[in-house]
Amino acid sequence: MERIFLNENNQNNRGEKNPPPKKSFDFKLYKKNTINSLNDVEYFLNNFQHYSKYFKLFKIMKK
């Protein structure tokens, strides 16, 4: 008769790695991250003209 020793979680402990639990899809978090990213891009594009002046000035000063 073969005995199988079970750990506290009633699982065989033979050195095998258990797959990580699947993460649930959180739509609100996904939406929040997307909106934040779009706001960052919009901010950059609106201020790009401002930044381009500094890039031109830097190129002139570098020479």
mmCIF file as Biopython writes it, N, C-alpha, C and O atoms, coordinates in Angstrom:
data_model
#
loop_
_atom_site.group_PDB
_atom_site.id
_atom_site.type_symbol
_atom_site.label_atom_id
_atom_site.label_alt_id
_atom_site.label_comp_id
_atom_site.label_asym_id
_atom_site.label_entity_id
_atom_site.label_seq_id
_atom_site.pdbx_PDB_ins_code
_atom_site.Cartn_x
_atom_site.Cartn_y
_atom_site.Cartn_z
_atom_site.occupancy
_atom_site.B_iso_or_equiv
_atom_site.auth_seq_id
_atom_site.auth_asym_id
_atom_site.pdbx_PDB_model_num
ATOM 1   N N  . MET A ? 1  ? 0.843   -1.173 0.000   1.0 0.0 1  A 1 
ATOM 2   C CA . MET A ? 1  ? 0.000   0.000  0.000   1.0 0.0 1  A 1 
ATOM 3   C C  . MET A ? 1  ? 0.888   1.235  0.000   1.0 0.0 1  A 1 
ATOM 4   O O  . MET A ? 1  ? 1.774   1.375  0.843   1.0 0.0 1  A 1 
ATOM 5   N N  . GLU A ? 2  ? 0.652   2.094  -0.914  1.0 0.0 2  A 1 
ATOM 6   C CA . GLU A ? 2  ? 1.482   3.289  -1.073  1.0 0.0 2  A 1 
ATOM 7   C C  . GLU A ? 2  ? 0.824   4.448  -0.344  1.0 0.0 2  A 1 
ATOM 8   O O  . GLU A ? 2  ? -0.371  4.701  -0.492  1.0 0.0 2  A 1 
ATOM 9   N N  . ARG A ? 3  ? 1.629   5.146  0.443   1.0 0.0 3  A 1 
ATOM 10  C CA . ARG A ? 3  ? 1.109   6.304  1.156   1.0 0.0 3  A 1 
ATOM 11  C C  . ARG A ? 3  ? 1.567   7.569  0.460   1.0 0.0 3  A 1 
ATOM 12  O O  . ARG A ? 3  ? 2.731   7.693  0.078   1.0 0.0 3  A 1 
ATOM 13  N N  . ILE A ? 4  ? 0.682   8.472  0.305   1.0 0.0 4  A 1 
ATOM 14  C CA . ILE A ? 4  ? 1.010   9.780  -0.261  1.0 0.0 4  A 1 
ATOM 15  C C  . ILE A ? 4  ? 0.839   10.790 0.854   1.0 0.0 4  A 1 
ATOM 16  O O  . ILE A ? 4  ? -0.244  10.939 1.420   1.0 0.0 4  A 1 
ATOM 17  N N  . PHE A ? 5  ? 1.936   11.488 1.164   1.0 0.0 5  A 1 
ATOM 18  C CA . PHE A ? 5  ? 1.880   12.503 2.201   1.0 0.0 5  A 1 
ATOM 19  C C  . PHE A ? 5  ? 1.415   13.805 1.588   1.0 0.0 5  A 1 
ATOM 20  O O  . PHE A ? 5  ? 1.959   14.256 0.580   1.0 0.0 5  A 1 
ATOM 21  N N  . LEU A ? 6  ? 0.425   14.399 2.185   1.0 0.0 6  A 1 
ATOM 22  C CA . LEU A ? 6  ? -0.151  15.638 1.682   1.0 0.0 6  A 1 
ATOM 23  C C  . LEU A ? 6  ? 0.255   16.777 2.593   1.0 0.0 6  A 1 
ATOM 24  O O  . LEU A ? 6  ? 0.314   16.621 3.813   1.0 0.0 6  A 1 
ATOM 25  N N  . ASN A ? 7  ? 0.535   17.921 1.996   1.0 0.0 7  A 1 
ATOM 26  C CA . ASN A ? 7  ? 0.862   19.091 2.818   1.0 0.0 7  A 1 
ATOM 27  C C  . ASN A ? 7  ? -0.426  19.743 3.303   1.0 0.0 7  A 1 
ATOM 28  O O  . ASN A ? 7  ? -1.514  19.191 3.138   1.0 0.0 7  A 1 
ATOM 29  N N  . GLU A ? 8  ? -0.292  20.918 3.900   1.0 0.0 8  A 1 
ATOM 30  C CA . GLU A ? 8  ? -1.449  21.586 4.498   1.0 0.0 8  A 1 
ATOM 31  C C  . GLU A ? 8  ? -2.546  21.905 3.486   1.0 0.0 8  A 1 
ATOM 32  O O  . GLU A ? 8  ? -3.721  21.957 3.848   1.0 0.0 8  A 1 
ATOM 33  N N  . ASN A ? 9  ? -2.176  22.118 2.225   1.0 0.0 9  A 1 
ATOM 34  C CA . ASN A ? 9  ? -3.157  22.470 1.196   1.0 0.0 9  A 1 
ATOM 35  C C  . ASN A ? 9  ? -3.727  21.240 0.495   1.0 0.0 9  A 1 
ATOM 36  O O  . ASN A ? 9  ? -4.438  21.370 -0.500  1.0 0.0 9  A 1 
ATOM 37  N N  . ASN A ? 10 ? -3.424  20.060 0.999   1.0 0.0 10 A 1 
ATOM 38  C CA . ASN A ? 10 ? -3.884  18.800 0.399   1.0 0.0 10 A 1 
ATOM 39  C C  . ASN A ? 10 ? -3.413  18.644 -1.043  1.0 0.0 10 A 1 
ATOM 40  O O  . ASN A ? 10 ? -4.171  18.211 -1.912  1.0 0.0 10 A 1 
ATOM 41  N N  . GLN A ? 11 ? -2.163  18.996 -1.286  1.0 0.0 11 A 1 
ATOM 42  C CA . GLN A ? 11 ? -1.571  18.845 -2.607  1.0 0.0 11 A 1 
ATOM 43  C C  . GLN A ? 11 ? -0.338  17.962 -2.490  1.0 0.0 11 A 1 
ATOM 44  O O  . GLN A ? 11 ? 0.330   17.958 -1.456  1.0 0.0 11 A 1 
ATOM 45  N N  . ASN A ? 12 ? -0.039  17.227 -3.531  1.0 0.0 12 A 1 
ATOM 46  C CA . ASN A ? 12 ? 1.192   16.445 -3.554  1.0 0.0 12 A 1 
ATOM 47  C C  . ASN A ? 12 ? 2.361   17.404 -3.656  1.0 0.0 12 A 1 
ATOM 48  O O  . ASN A ? 12 ? 2.353   18.340 -4.456  1.0 0.0 12 A 1 
ATOM 49  N N  . ASN A ? 13 ? 3.364   17.153 -2.832  1.0 0.0 13 A 1 
ATOM 50  C CA . ASN A ? 13 ? 4.551   18.001 -2.872  1.0 0.0 13 A 1 
ATOM 51  C C  . ASN A ? 13 ? 5.698   17.163 -3.410  1.0 0.0 13 A 1 
ATOM 52  O O  . ASN A ? 13 ? 6.454   16.575 -2.636  1.0 0.0 13 A 1 
ATOM 53  N N  . ARG A ? 14 ? 5.833   17.104 -4.712  1.0 0.0 14 A 1 
ATOM 54  C CA . ARG A ? 14 ? 6.869   16.304 -5.359  1.0 0.0 14 A 1 
ATOM 55  C C  . ARG A ? 14 ? 7.880   17.189 -6.071  1.0 0.0 14 A 1 
ATOM 56  O O  . ARG A ? 14 ? 8.587   16.719 -6.962  1.0 0.0 14 A 1 
ATOM 57  N N  . GLY A ? 15 ? 7.961   18.451 -5.699  1.0 0.0 15 A 1 
ATOM 58  C CA . GLY A ? 15 ? 8.928   19.335 -6.316  1.0 0.0 15 A 1 
ATOM 59  C C  . GLY A ? 15 ? 8.426   19.966 -7.599  1.0 0.0 15 A 1 
ATOM 60  O O  . GLY A ? 15 ? 9.154   20.728 -8.235  1.0 0.0 15 A 1 
ATOM 61  N N  . GLU A ? 16 ? 7.224   19.672 -7.986  1.0 0.0 16 A 1 
ATOM 62  C CA . GLU A ? 16 ? 6.684   20.262 -9.204  1.0 0.0 16 A 1 
ATOM 63  C C  . GLU A ? 16 ? 6.179   21.665 -8.901  1.0 0.0 16 A 1 
ATOM 64  O O  . GLU A ? 16 ? 5.549   21.907 -7.872  1.0 0.0 16 A 1 
ATOM 65  N N  . LYS A ? 17 ? 6.462   22.568 -9.803  1.0 0.0 17 A 1 
ATOM 66  C CA . LYS A ? 17 ? 6.014   23.944 -9.608  1.0 0.0 17 A 1 
ATOM 67  C C  . LYS A ? 17 ? 4.568   24.077 -10.065 1.0 0.0 17 A 1 
ATOM 68  O O  . LYS A ? 17 ? 4.187   23.597 -11.133 1.0 0.0 17 A 1 
ATOM 69  N N  . ASN A ? 18 ? 3.786   24.728 -9.244  1.0 0.0 18 A 1 
ATOM 70  C CA . ASN A ? 18 ? 2.392   24.981 -9.606  1.0 0.0 18 A 1 
ATOM 71  C C  . ASN A ? 18 ? 2.330   26.200 -10.512 1.0 0.0 18 A 1 
ATOM 72  O O  . ASN A ? 18 ? 3.084   27.152 -10.308 1.0 0.0 18 A 1 
ATOM 73  N N  . PRO A ? 19 ? 1.462   26.197 -11.497 1.0 0.0 19 A 1 
ATOM 74  C CA . PRO A ? 19 ? 1.332   27.377 -12.349 1.0 0.0 19 A 1 
ATOM 75  C C  . PRO A ? 19 ? 0.784   28.544 -11.538 1.0 0.0 19 A 1 
ATOM 76  O O  . PRO A ? 19 ? -0.021  28.345 -10.629 1.0 0.0 19 A 1 
ATOM 77  N N  . PRO A ? 20 ? 1.215   29.759 -11.860 1.0 0.0 20 A 1 
ATOM 78  C CA . PRO A ? 20 ? 0.699   30.906 -11.106 1.0 0.0 20 A 1 
ATOM 79  C C  . PRO A ? 20 ? -0.800  31.066 -11.339 1.0 0.0 20 A 1 
ATOM 80  O O  . PRO A ? 20 ? -1.307  30.733 -12.410 1.0 0.0 20 A 1 
ATOM 81  N N  . PRO A ? 21 ? -1.496  31.572 -10.344 1.0 0.0 21 A 1 
ATOM 82  C CA . PRO A ? 21 ? -2.941  31.751 -10.524 1.0 0.0 21 A 1 
ATOM 83  C C  . PRO A ? 21 ? -3.219  32.796 -11.604 1.0 0.0 21 A 1 
ATOM 84  O O  . PRO A ? 21 ? -2.479  33.767 -11.754 1.0 0.0 21 A 1 
ATOM 85  N N  . LYS A ? 22 ? -4.284  32.579 -12.339 1.0 0.0 22 A 1 
ATOM 86  C CA . LYS A ? 22 ? -4.633  33.514 -13.402 1.0 0.0 22 A 1 
ATOM 87  C C  . LYS A ? 22 ? -5.129  34.819 -12.792 1.0 0.0 22 A 1 
ATOM 88  O O  . LYS A ? 22 ? -5.908  34.830 -11.840 1.0 0.0 22 A 1 
ATOM 89  N N  . LYS A ? 23 ? -4.653  35.916 -13.373 1.0 0.0 23 A 1 
ATOM 90  C CA . LYS A ? 23 ? -5.093  37.219 -12.897 1.0 0.0 23 A 1 
ATOM 91  C C  . LYS A ? 23 ? -6.419  37.569 -13.558 1.0 0.0 23 A 1 
ATOM 92  O O  . LYS A ? 23 ? -6.627  37.333 -14.748 1.0 0.0 23 A 1 
ATOM 93  N N  . SER A ? 24 ? -7.293  38.128 -12.768 1.0 0.0 24 A 1 
ATOM 94  C CA . SER A ? 24 ? -8.572  38.539 -13.331 1.0 0.0 24 A 1 
ATOM 95  C C  . SER A ? 24 ? -8.376  39.867 -14.064 1.0 0.0 24 A 1 
ATOM 96  O O  . SER A ? 24 ? -7.538  40.680 -13.675 1.0 0.0 24 A 1 
ATOM 97  N N  . PHE A ? 25 ? -9.130  40.071 -15.091 1.0 0.0 25 A 1 
ATOM 98  C CA . PHE A ? 25 ? -9.040  41.277 -15.903 1.0 0.0 25 A 1 
ATOM 99  C C  . PHE A ? 25 ? -9.821  42.390 -15.214 1.0 0.0 25 A 1 
ATOM 100 O O  . PHE A ? 25 ? -11.036 42.295 -15.042 1.0 0.0 25 A 1 
ATOM 101 N N  . ASP A ? 26 ? -9.112  43.441 -14.824 1.0 0.0 26 A 1 
ATOM 102 C CA . ASP A ? 26 ? -9.738  44.571 -14.142 1.0 0.0 26 A 1 
ATOM 103 C C  . ASP A ? 26 ? -9.927  45.697 -15.158 1.0 0.0 26 A 1 
ATOM 104 O O  . ASP A ? 26 ? -8.991  46.439 -15.455 1.0 0.0 26 A 1 
ATOM 105 N N  . PHE A ? 27 ? -11.139 45.815 -15.686 1.0 0.0 27 A 1 
ATOM 106 C CA . PHE A ? 27 ? -11.410 46.785 -16.744 1.0 0.0 27 A 1 
ATOM 107 C C  . PHE A ? 27 ? -11.219 48.212 -16.263 1.0 0.0 27 A 1 
ATOM 108 O O  . PHE A ? 27 ? -10.726 49.049 -17.020 1.0 0.0 27 A 1 
ATOM 109 N N  . LYS A ? 28 ? -11.598 48.517 -15.015 1.0 0.0 28 A 1 
ATOM 110 C CA . LYS A ? 28 ? -11.469 49.884 -14.510 1.0 0.0 28 A 1 
ATOM 111 C C  . LYS A ? 28 ? -10.009 50.304 -14.426 1.0 0.0 28 A 1 
ATOM 112 O O  . LYS A ? 28 ? -9.673  51.435 -14.779 1.0 0.0 28 A 1 
ATOM 113 N N  . LEU A ? 29 ? -9.137  49.417 -13.965 1.0 0.0 29 A 1 
ATOM 114 C CA . LEU A ? 29 ? -7.711  49.726 -13.881 1.0 0.0 29 A 1 
ATOM 115 C C  . LEU A ? 29 ? -7.117  49.890 -15.280 1.0 0.0 29 A 1 
ATOM 116 O O  . LEU A ? 29 ? -6.319  50.797 -15.520 1.0 0.0 29 A 1 
ATOM 117 N N  . TYR A ? 30 ? -7.508  49.012 -16.197 1.0 0.0 30 A 1 
ATOM 118 C CA . TYR A ? 30 ? -7.037  49.084 -17.579 1.0 0.0 30 A 1 
ATOM 119 C C  . TYR A ? 30 ? -7.458  50.416 -18.216 1.0 0.0 30 A 1 
ATOM 120 O O  . TYR A ? 30 ? -6.667  51.061 -18.905 1.0 0.0 30 A 1 
ATOM 121 N N  . LYS A ? 31 ? -8.694  50.812 -17.981 1.0 0.0 31 A 1 
ATOM 122 C CA . LYS A ? 31 ? -9.219  52.065 -18.514 1.0 0.0 31 A 1 
ATOM 123 C C  . LYS A ? 31 ? -8.463  53.257 -17.922 1.0 0.0 31 A 1 
ATOM 124 O O  . LYS A ? 31 ? -8.106  54.187 -18.646 1.0 0.0 31 A 1 
ATOM 125 N N  . LYS A ? 32 ? -8.221  53.232 -16.622 1.0 0.0 32 A 1 
ATOM 126 C CA . LYS A ? 32 ? -7.514  54.320 -15.950 1.0 0.0 32 A 1 
ATOM 127 C C  . LYS A ? 32 ? -6.094  54.464 -16.499 1.0 0.0 32 A 1 
ATOM 128 O O  . LYS A ? 32 ? -5.648  55.580 -16.766 1.0 0.0 32 A 1 
ATOM 129 N N  . ASN A ? 33 ? -5.387  53.361 -16.670 1.0 0.0 33 A 1 
ATOM 130 C CA . ASN A ? 33 ? -4.026  53.405 -17.208 1.0 0.0 33 A 1 
ATOM 131 C C  . ASN A ? 33 ? -4.008  53.915 -18.641 1.0 0.0 33 A 1 
ATOM 132 O O  . ASN A ? 33 ? -3.107  54.664 -19.018 1.0 0.0 33 A 1 
ATOM 133 N N  . THR A ? 34 ? -4.982  53.524 -19.437 1.0 0.0 34 A 1 
ATOM 134 C CA . THR A ? 34 ? -5.057  53.977 -20.820 1.0 0.0 34 A 1 
ATOM 135 C C  . THR A ? 34 ? -5.316  55.480 -20.890 1.0 0.0 34 A 1 
ATOM 136 O O  . THR A ? 34 ? -4.696  56.183 -21.688 1.0 0.0 34 A 1 
ATOM 137 N N  . ILE A ? 35 ? -6.218  55.964 -20.066 1.0 0.0 35 A 1 
ATOM 138 C CA . ILE A ? 35 ? -6.532  57.394 -20.055 1.0 0.0 35 A 1 
ATOM 139 C C  . ILE A ? 35 ? -5.322  58.201 -19.599 1.0 0.0 35 A 1 
ATOM 140 O O  . ILE A ? 35 ? -5.033  59.256 -20.164 1.0 0.0 35 A 1 
ATOM 141 N N  . ASN A ? 36 ? -4.613  57.716 -18.582 1.0 0.0 36 A 1 
ATOM 142 C CA . ASN A ? 36 ? -3.413  58.412 -18.118 1.0 0.0 36 A 1 
ATOM 143 C C  . ASN A ? 36 ? -2.351  58.470 -19.205 1.0 0.0 36 A 1 
ATOM 144 O O  . ASN A ? 36 ? -1.694  59.498 -19.375 1.0 0.0 36 A 1 
ATOM 145 N N  . SER A ? 37 ? -2.177  57.390 -19.934 1.0 0.0 37 A 1 
ATOM 146 C CA . SER A ? 37 ? -1.197  57.364 -21.013 1.0 0.0 37 A 1 
ATOM 147 C C  . SER A ? 37 ? -1.576  58.330 -22.128 1.0 0.0 37 A 1 
ATOM 148 O O  . SER A ? 37 ? -0.723  59.046 -22.652 1.0 0.0 37 A 1 
ATOM 149 N N  . LEU A ? 38 ? -2.847  58.348 -22.487 1.0 0.0 38 A 1 
ATOM 150 C CA . LEU A ? 38 ? -3.298  59.263 -23.534 1.0 0.0 38 A 1 
ATOM 151 C C  . LEU A ? 38 ? -3.142  60.723 -23.098 1.0 0.0 38 A 1 
ATOM 152 O O  . LEU A ? 38 ? -2.802  61.584 -23.911 1.0 0.0 38 A 1 
ATOM 153 N N  . ASN A ? 39 ? -3.389  60.995 -21.829 1.0 0.0 39 A 1 
ATOM 154 C CA . ASN A ? 39 ? -3.196  62.357 -21.327 1.0 0.0 39 A 1 
ATOM 155 C C  . ASN A ? 39 ? -1.733  62.771 -21.381 1.0 0.0 39 A 1 
ATOM 156 O O  . ASN A ? 39 ? -1.428  63.916 -21.712 1.0 0.0 39 A 1 
ATOM 157 N N  . ASP A ? 40 ? -0.827  61.859 -21.061 1.0 0.0 40 A 1 
ATOM 158 C CA . ASP A ? 40 ? 0.603   62.161 -21.143 1.0 0.0 40 A 1 
ATOM 159 C C  . ASP A ? 40 ? 1.026   62.456 -22.574 1.0 0.0 40 A 1 
ATOM 160 O O  . ASP A ? 40 ? 1.790   63.389 -22.820 1.0 0.0 40 A 1 
ATOM 161 N N  . VAL A ? 41 ? 0.533   61.664 -23.513 1.0 0.0 41 A 1 
ATOM 162 C CA . VAL A ? 41 ? 0.867   61.880 -24.923 1.0 0.0 41 A 1 
ATOM 163 C C  . VAL A ? 41 ? 0.294   63.205 -25.398 1.0 0.0 41 A 1 
ATOM 164 O O  . VAL A ? 41 ? 0.970   63.961 -26.096 1.0 0.0 41 A 1 
ATOM 165 N N  . GLU A ? 42 ? -0.939  63.487 -25.029 1.0 0.0 42 A 1 
ATOM 166 C CA . GLU A ? 42 ? -1.568  64.739 -25.430 1.0 0.0 42 A 1 
ATOM 167 C C  . GLU A ? 42 ? -0.801  65.943 -24.864 1.0 0.0 42 A 1 
ATOM 168 O O  . GLU A ? 42 ? -0.598  66.933 -25.566 1.0 0.0 42 A 1 
ATOM 169 N N  . TYR A ? 43 ? -0.383  65.858 -23.617 1.0 0.0 43 A 1 
ATOM 170 C CA . TYR A ? 43 ? 0.390   66.933 -22.996 1.0 0.0 43 A 1 
ATOM 171 C C  . TYR A ? 43 ? 1.698   67.159 -23.748 1.0 0.0 43 A 1 
ATOM 172 O O  . TYR A ? 43 ? 2.075   68.300 -24.016 1.0 0.0 43 A 1 
ATOM 173 N N  . PHE A ? 44 ? 2.391   66.070 -24.089 1.0 0.0 44 A 1 
ATOM 174 C CA . PHE A ? 44 ? 3.645   66.182 -24.819 1.0 0.0 44 A 1 
ATOM 175 C C  . PHE A ? 44 ? 3.434   66.819 -26.188 1.0 0.0 44 A 1 
ATOM 176 O O  . PHE A ? 44 ? 4.188   67.708 -26.583 1.0 0.0 44 A 1 
ATOM 177 N N  . LEU A ? 45 ? 2.417   66.370 -26.909 1.0 0.0 45 A 1 
ATOM 178 C CA . LEU A ? 45 ? 2.184   66.903 -28.249 1.0 0.0 45 A 1 
ATOM 179 C C  . LEU A ? 45 ? 1.759   68.370 -28.209 1.0 0.0 45 A 1 
ATOM 180 O O  . LEU A ? 45 ? 2.123   69.137 -29.100 1.0 0.0 45 A 1 
ATOM 181 N N  . ASN A ? 46 ? 1.005   68.767 -27.207 1.0 0.0 46 A 1 
ATOM 182 C CA . ASN A ? 46 ? 0.608   70.166 -27.089 1.0 0.0 46 A 1 
ATOM 183 C C  . ASN A ? 46 ? 1.792   71.073 -26.766 1.0 0.0 46 A 1 
ATOM 184 O O  . ASN A ? 46 ? 1.803   72.239 -27.160 1.0 0.0 46 A 1 
ATOM 185 N N  . ASN A ? 47 ? 2.768   70.560 -26.068 1.0 0.0 47 A 1 
ATOM 186 C CA . ASN A ? 47 ? 3.926   71.355 -25.684 1.0 0.0 47 A 1 
ATOM 187 C C  . ASN A ? 47 ? 5.142   71.081 -26.556 1.0 0.0 47 A 1 
ATOM 188 O O  . ASN A ? 47 ? 6.244   71.526 -26.237 1.0 0.0 47 A 1 
ATOM 189 N N  . PHE A ? 48 ? 4.956   70.362 -27.642 1.0 0.0 48 A 1 
ATOM 190 C CA . PHE A ? 48 ? 6.094   70.009 -28.495 1.0 0.0 48 A 1 
ATOM 191 C C  . PHE A ? 48 ? 6.728   71.253 -29.106 1.0 0.0 48 A 1 
ATOM 192 O O  . PHE A ? 48 ? 7.951   71.318 -29.233 1.0 0.0 48 A 1 
ATOM 193 N N  . GLN A ? 49 ? 5.941   72.215 -29.479 1.0 0.0 49 A 1 
ATOM 194 C CA . GLN A ? 49 ? 6.471   73.457 -30.047 1.0 0.0 49 A 1 
ATOM 195 C C  . GLN A ? 49 ? 7.385   74.135 -29.027 1.0 0.0 49 A 1 
ATOM 196 O O  . GLN A ? 49 ? 8.443   74.656 -29.381 1.0 0.0 49 A 1 
ATOM 197 N N  . HIS A ? 50 ? 6.983   74.125 -27.797 1.0 0.0 50 A 1 
ATOM 198 C CA . HIS A ? 50 ? 7.778   74.714 -26.729 1.0 0.0 50 A 1 
ATOM 199 C C  . HIS A ? 50 ? 9.122   73.978 -26.611 1.0 0.0 50 A 1 
ATOM 200 O O  . HIS A ? 50 ? 10.169  74.612 -26.475 1.0 0.0 50 A 1 
ATOM 201 N N  . TYR A ? 51 ? 9.088   72.654 -26.663 1.0 0.0 51 A 1 
ATOM 202 C CA . TYR A ? 51 ? 10.306  71.861 -26.545 1.0 0.0 51 A 1 
ATOM 203 C C  . TYR A ? 51 ? 11.206  72.040 -27.762 1.0 0.0 51 A 1 
ATOM 204 O O  . TYR A ? 51 ? 12.430  72.057 -27.634 1.0 0.0 51 A 1 
ATOM 205 N N  . SER A ? 52 ? 10.607  72.173 -28.937 1.0 0.0 52 A 1 
ATOM 206 C CA . SER A ? 52 ? 11.418  72.275 -30.142 1.0 0.0 52 A 1 
ATOM 207 C C  . SER A ? 52 ? 12.258  73.550 -30.129 1.0 0.0 52 A 1 
ATOM 208 O O  . SER A ? 52 ? 13.344  73.562 -30.708 1.0 0.0 52 A 1 
ATOM 209 N N  . LYS A ? 53 ? 11.798  74.607 -29.496 1.0 0.0 53 A 1 
ATOM 210 C CA . LYS A ? 53 ? 12.591  75.831 -29.376 1.0 0.0 53 A 1 
ATOM 211 C C  . LYS A ? 53 ? 13.867  75.559 -28.591 1.0 0.0 53 A 1 
ATOM 212 O O  . LYS A ? 53 ? 14.940  76.040 -28.956 1.0 0.0 53 A 1 
ATOM 213 N N  . TYR A ? 54 ? 13.751  74.795 -27.526 1.0 0.0 54 A 1 
ATOM 214 C CA . TYR A ? 54 ? 14.927  74.469 -26.719 1.0 0.0 54 A 1 
ATOM 215 C C  . TYR A ? 54 ? 15.880  73.549 -27.467 1.0 0.0 54 A 1 
ATOM 216 O O  . TYR A ? 54 ? 17.095  73.671 -27.311 1.0 0.0 54 A 1 
ATOM 217 N N  . PHE A ? 55 ? 15.363  72.635 -28.272 1.0 0.0 55 A 1 
ATOM 218 C CA . PHE A ? 55 ? 16.225  71.766 -29.066 1.0 0.0 55 A 1 
ATOM 219 C C  . PHE A ? 55 ? 17.016  72.580 -30.079 1.0 0.0 55 A 1 
ATOM 220 O O  . PHE A ? 55 ? 18.211  72.351 -30.265 1.0 0.0 55 A 1 
ATOM 221 N N  . LYS A ? 56 ? 16.353  73.533 -30.736 1.0 0.0 56 A 1 
ATOM 222 C CA . LYS A ? 56 ? 17.045  74.386 -31.703 1.0 0.0 56 A 1 
ATOM 223 C C  . LYS A ? 56 ? 18.116  75.220 -31.022 1.0 0.0 56 A 1 
ATOM 224 O O  . LYS A ? 56 ? 19.231  75.349 -31.528 1.0 0.0 56 A 1 
ATOM 225 N N  . LEU A ? 57 ? 17.776  75.781 -29.885 1.0 0.0 57 A 1 
ATOM 226 C CA . LEU A ? 57 ? 18.736  76.574 -29.123 1.0 0.0 57 A 1 
ATOM 227 C C  . LEU A ? 57 ? 19.927  75.733 -28.680 1.0 0.0 57 A 1 
ATOM 228 O O  . LEU A ? 57 ? 21.063  76.205 -28.712 1.0 0.0 57 A 1 
ATOM 229 N N  . PHE A ? 58 ? 19.680  74.506 -28.272 1.0 0.0 58 A 1 
ATOM 230 C CA . PHE A ? 58 ? 20.746  73.615 -27.867 1.0 0.0 58 A 1 
ATOM 231 C C  . PHE A ? 58 ? 21.673  73.301 -29.026 1.0 0.0 58 A 1 
ATOM 232 O O  . PHE A ? 58 ? 22.892  73.274 -28.855 1.0 0.0 58 A 1 
ATOM 233 N N  . LYS A ? 59 ? 21.107  73.059 -30.218 1.0 0.0 59 A 1 
ATOM 234 C CA . LYS A ? 59 ? 21.932  72.783 -31.397 1.0 0.0 59 A 1 
ATOM 235 C C  . LYS A ? 59 ? 22.799  73.970 -31.740 1.0 0.0 59 A 1 
ATOM 236 O O  . LYS A ? 59 ? 23.964  73.800 -32.099 1.0 0.0 59 A 1 
ATOM 237 N N  . ILE A ? 60 ? 22.253  75.176 -31.638 1.0 0.0 60 A 1 
ATOM 238 C CA . ILE A ? 60 ? 23.024  76.378 -31.944 1.0 0.0 60 A 1 
ATOM 239 C C  . ILE A ? 60 ? 24.159  76.547 -30.938 1.0 0.0 60 A 1 
ATOM 240 O O  . ILE A ? 60 ? 25.289  76.854 -31.318 1.0 0.0 60 A 1 
ATOM 241 N N  . MET A ? 61 ? 23.862  76.351 -29.669 1.0 0.0 61 A 1 
ATOM 242 C CA . MET A ? 61 ? 24.869  76.521 -28.623 1.0 0.0 61 A 1 
ATOM 243 C C  . MET A ? 61 ? 25.932  75.429 -28.680 1.0 0.0 61 A 1 
ATOM 244 O O  . MET A ? 61 ? 27.074  75.657 -28.279 1.0 0.0 61 A 1 
ATOM 245 N N  . LYS A ? 62 ? 25.575  74.265 -29.165 1.0 0.0 62 A 1 
ATOM 246 C CA . LYS A ? 62 ? 26.509  73.146 -29.232 1.0 0.0 62 A 1 
ATOM 247 C C  . LYS A ? 62 ? 27.601  73.387 -30.260 1.0 0.0 62 A 1 
ATOM 248 O O  . LYS A ? 62 ? 28.740  72.959 -30.075 1.0 0.0 62 A 1 
ATOM 249 N N  . LYS A ? 63 ? 27.255  74.078 -31.352 1.0 0.0 63 A 1 
ATOM 250 C CA . LYS A ? 63 ? 28.236  74.335 -32.420 1.0 0.0 63 A 1 
ATOM 251 C C  . LYS A ? 63 ? 29.209  75.321 -32.000 1.0 0.0 63 A 1 
ATOM 252 O O  . LYS A ? 63 ? 30.110  75.664 -32.766 1.0 0.0 63 A 1 
#
